[in-house]
Short mmCIF file of C-alpha atoms in Angstrom, two decimals:
data_model
loop_
_atom_site.label_atom_id
_atom_site.label_comp_id
_atom_site.label_asym_id
_atom_site.label_seq_id
_atom_site.Cartn_x
_atom_site.Cartn_y
_atom_site.Cartn_z
CA GLU A 1 115.11 -92.36 -183.33
CA ALA A 2 118.77 -93.20 -183.79
CA ARG A 3 120.54 -92.22 -186.96
CA LEU A 4 123.64 -93.65 -188.17
CA LEU A 5 126.42 -91.75 -189.64
CA PRO A 6 127.57 -92.36 -193.19
CA LEU A 7 130.86 -94.12 -193.29
CA SER A 8 132.68 -91.12 -194.65
CA ALA A 9 131.64 -89.14 -191.66
CA LEU A 10 133.20 -91.81 -189.15
CA ALA A 11 136.26 -91.69 -191.35
CA THR A 12 136.68 -87.80 -190.83
CA VAL A 13 136.07 -88.01 -187.12
CA ALA A 14 138.64 -90.71 -186.79
CA ALA A 15 141.03 -88.59 -188.79
CA LEU A 16 140.39 -85.50 -186.61
CA LEU A 17 140.82 -87.68 -183.59
CA ALA A 18 144.33 -88.69 -184.73
CA LEU A 19 145.37 -85.21 -185.62
CA ALA A 20 144.40 -83.83 -182.15
CA GLY A 21 146.48 -86.69 -180.32
CA CYS A 22 143.54 -88.63 -179.12
CA GLY A 23 143.73 -91.38 -181.70
CA SER A 24 146.27 -93.97 -182.22
CA PRO A 25 149.43 -93.86 -180.21
CA ALA A 26 151.53 -93.67 -183.19
CA ALA A 27 150.02 -90.10 -184.30
CA THR A 28 152.38 -87.32 -183.31
CA THR A 29 151.91 -83.69 -183.69
CA ALA A 30 154.68 -81.48 -185.38
CA PRO A 31 155.71 -78.26 -183.62
CA SER A 32 154.10 -75.15 -185.03
CA ALA A 33 156.21 -72.93 -187.22
CA ASP A 34 154.46 -69.98 -185.83
CA ILE A 35 155.94 -70.30 -182.27
CA PRO A 36 159.58 -69.24 -181.76
CA THR A 37 161.76 -71.63 -180.01
CA PRO A 38 163.25 -69.51 -177.08
CA VAL A 39 166.77 -68.89 -177.21
CA PRO A 40 168.78 -68.30 -173.97
CA SER A 41 170.32 -64.57 -173.56
CA PRO A 42 173.94 -64.13 -173.38
CA THR A 43 173.85 -62.48 -170.19
CA SER A 44 171.41 -64.75 -168.25
CA THR A 45 173.08 -67.25 -166.01
CA PRO A 46 171.81 -70.64 -166.12
CA ALA A 47 170.13 -71.92 -163.14
CA PRO A 48 172.14 -74.62 -161.47
CA PRO A 49 171.37 -78.03 -162.00
CA THR A 50 168.91 -79.39 -159.30
CA PRO A 51 170.21 -82.73 -157.62
CA ALA A 52 168.33 -85.57 -158.54
CA ALA A 53 165.91 -86.44 -155.70
CA ALA A 54 166.86 -89.50 -153.69
CA PRO A 55 164.14 -92.18 -153.53
CA PRO A 56 162.35 -92.12 -150.39
CA THR A 57 163.57 -94.52 -147.77
CA LYS A 58 161.14 -96.76 -145.52
CA ALA A 59 161.79 -98.38 -142.52
CA PRO A 60 161.53 -102.29 -143.12
CA VAL A 61 157.83 -103.35 -142.13
CA PRO A 62 158.06 -106.75 -140.76
CA SER A 63 155.86 -109.14 -142.69
CA ALA A 64 152.94 -110.67 -141.10
CA THR A 65 153.69 -113.99 -143.01
CA ALA A 66 157.38 -113.98 -142.48
CA PRO A 67 158.56 -117.35 -141.36
CA GLU A 68 159.57 -117.62 -137.69
CA PRO A 69 162.87 -119.27 -137.10
CA TYR A 70 162.26 -122.94 -135.85
CA VAL A 71 164.01 -126.34 -135.05
CA LEU A 72 163.04 -129.41 -137.01
CA VAL A 73 161.69 -131.96 -134.74
CA THR A 74 162.81 -135.66 -135.64
CA ASP A 75 161.70 -137.45 -132.61
CA LEU A 76 158.75 -137.49 -130.23
CA GLN A 77 160.53 -136.27 -126.93
CA PRO A 78 160.28 -132.35 -127.78
CA ILE A 79 156.66 -132.53 -128.67
CA LEU A 80 155.33 -134.67 -125.88
CA GLY A 81 152.32 -133.12 -124.03
CA ARG A 82 149.40 -131.07 -124.70
CA TRP A 83 148.86 -128.48 -127.48
CA MET A 84 146.00 -126.09 -128.56
CA LEU A 85 145.34 -125.54 -132.29
CA THR A 86 142.04 -123.67 -131.99
CA ASP A 87 139.51 -123.04 -129.22
CA SER A 88 138.03 -126.32 -130.11
CA ILE A 89 140.97 -128.39 -131.36
CA PHE A 90 143.27 -129.78 -128.47
CA VAL A 91 145.86 -132.53 -129.07
CA ARG A 92 148.29 -134.57 -127.08
CA PHE A 93 151.29 -136.53 -128.06
CA ASP A 94 151.96 -139.40 -125.47
CA GLU A 95 155.20 -141.36 -125.01
CA ASP A 96 153.65 -144.52 -126.21
CA GLY A 97 153.62 -142.97 -129.71
CA THR A 98 149.86 -142.07 -129.94
CA PHE A 99 148.55 -138.58 -130.91
CA ARG A 100 145.07 -137.65 -129.36
CA GLY A 101 142.86 -135.05 -130.55
CA ALA A 102 139.54 -133.75 -128.68
CA HIS A 103 137.31 -130.59 -128.50
CA ARG A 104 138.30 -129.73 -125.11
CA PRO A 105 141.37 -130.58 -122.88
CA ASP A 106 139.63 -132.71 -120.45
CA GLU A 107 138.25 -134.91 -123.29
CA LEU A 108 141.93 -135.95 -124.22
CA ASP A 109 141.54 -139.04 -122.06
CA SER A 110 137.82 -139.50 -121.62
CA GLY A 111 136.63 -138.89 -125.11
CA PRO A 112 139.20 -138.07 -128.12
CA TYR A 113 137.73 -137.77 -131.42
CA HIS A 114 140.75 -139.40 -132.97
CA ILE A 115 143.85 -141.48 -131.60
CA HIS A 116 146.73 -141.96 -134.11
CA ARG A 117 149.70 -143.79 -134.15
CA ILE A 118 152.78 -141.61 -134.92
CA GLU A 119 156.39 -142.13 -135.59
CA PHE A 120 159.31 -140.23 -137.22
CA GLU A 121 160.89 -141.43 -140.56
CA ASP A 122 163.54 -139.52 -142.53
CA GLY A 123 162.57 -136.45 -140.20
CA ARG A 124 158.97 -136.50 -141.00
CA LEU A 125 156.08 -137.11 -138.80
CA GLN A 126 154.04 -139.95 -139.85
CA ILE A 127 150.52 -140.23 -138.82
CA ALA A 128 148.31 -143.48 -139.33
CA GLU A 129 144.62 -143.74 -137.74
CA VAL A 130 143.97 -146.14 -134.79
CA ARG A 131 140.53 -144.97 -133.90
CA VAL A 132 138.08 -142.14 -134.68
CA VAL A 133 134.59 -141.06 -133.34
CA GLY A 134 132.41 -138.62 -134.93
CA VAL A 135 134.89 -137.59 -137.50
CA PRO A 136 135.60 -138.79 -140.97
CA SER A 137 137.77 -142.09 -140.99
CA CYS A 138 141.00 -141.94 -142.92
CA GLY A 139 141.21 -145.80 -143.01
CA SER A 140 144.81 -146.72 -143.78
CA LYS A 141 145.86 -143.53 -145.23
CA VAL A 142 149.15 -142.28 -143.70
CA GLY A 143 149.74 -138.70 -143.37
CA ARG A 144 153.30 -137.17 -143.41
CA TYR A 145 154.08 -133.74 -141.76
CA GLU A 146 157.02 -131.81 -140.84
CA ALA A 147 157.03 -130.80 -137.03
CA ARG A 148 158.86 -127.75 -136.19
CA LEU A 149 159.54 -125.98 -132.87
CA LEU A 150 159.16 -122.46 -133.35
CA ASP A 151 161.44 -119.86 -131.54
CA SER A 152 158.07 -118.58 -129.91
CA GLY A 153 157.65 -121.99 -128.17
CA ASN A 154 154.69 -123.16 -130.33
CA LEU A 155 154.77 -126.25 -132.62
CA GLN A 156 153.92 -125.97 -136.30
CA LEU A 157 152.88 -128.97 -138.14
CA VAL A 158 153.32 -128.51 -141.83
CA LEU A 159 151.56 -130.65 -144.31
CA ILE A 160 153.88 -132.64 -146.43
CA GLN A 161 151.35 -135.28 -147.95
CA ASP A 162 148.10 -136.60 -146.73
CA ALA A 163 145.47 -137.98 -148.84
CA CYS A 164 142.86 -137.75 -145.95
CA ALA A 165 141.65 -134.19 -146.31
CA PRO A 166 139.77 -134.02 -143.15
CA ARG A 167 142.78 -135.04 -141.16
CA ALA A 168 144.94 -132.72 -143.08
CA GLY A 169 142.57 -129.90 -142.38
CA ASP A 170 142.35 -130.44 -138.69
CA THR A 171 146.26 -131.30 -138.27
CA ALA A 172 148.30 -128.69 -140.22
CA GLY A 173 148.81 -125.55 -138.29
CA VAL A 174 150.60 -123.74 -135.31
CA TYR A 175 149.92 -125.25 -131.72
CA ALA A 176 150.15 -123.26 -128.51
CA PRO A 177 151.69 -125.29 -125.67
CA LEU A 178 149.17 -126.13 -122.77
CA PRO A 179 150.20 -126.63 -119.28
#
């Protein structure tokens, strides 16, 4: 059976907690008059001050997300050829201004799932659908990306604006060159 404490008992408990330093943060305890304050003896030599400890130093840890240096691509020539985004996304940029995507490198000619027309405008890669098979159509929506050649030799396509979410999800990323 639960028993309730009278309100006066709760007030007493709260006051005791406050006096013990467990109550509100504003509660302070005064020093006791019974405890003498130590006075240094005139013959004792004060201990030399301890030097402030210097903060520990750490070797800089390279960030896994630190941006890699790159060169901005503003024309098709530097990115011509085949690239791999994942184990199942392969692309090829062709001299005729097309951008093909396939699930295997050998399907880039025989069965690409997308063919897009690409051009550079104001330093941005613009992608417009020509034909798709087995993937959602983007219709007339044009995607804009920044193309970067990374120091590692990879190609990074950075999404600037693309109202076609399926294409944006399959296009933005870091591509490794294929022979």
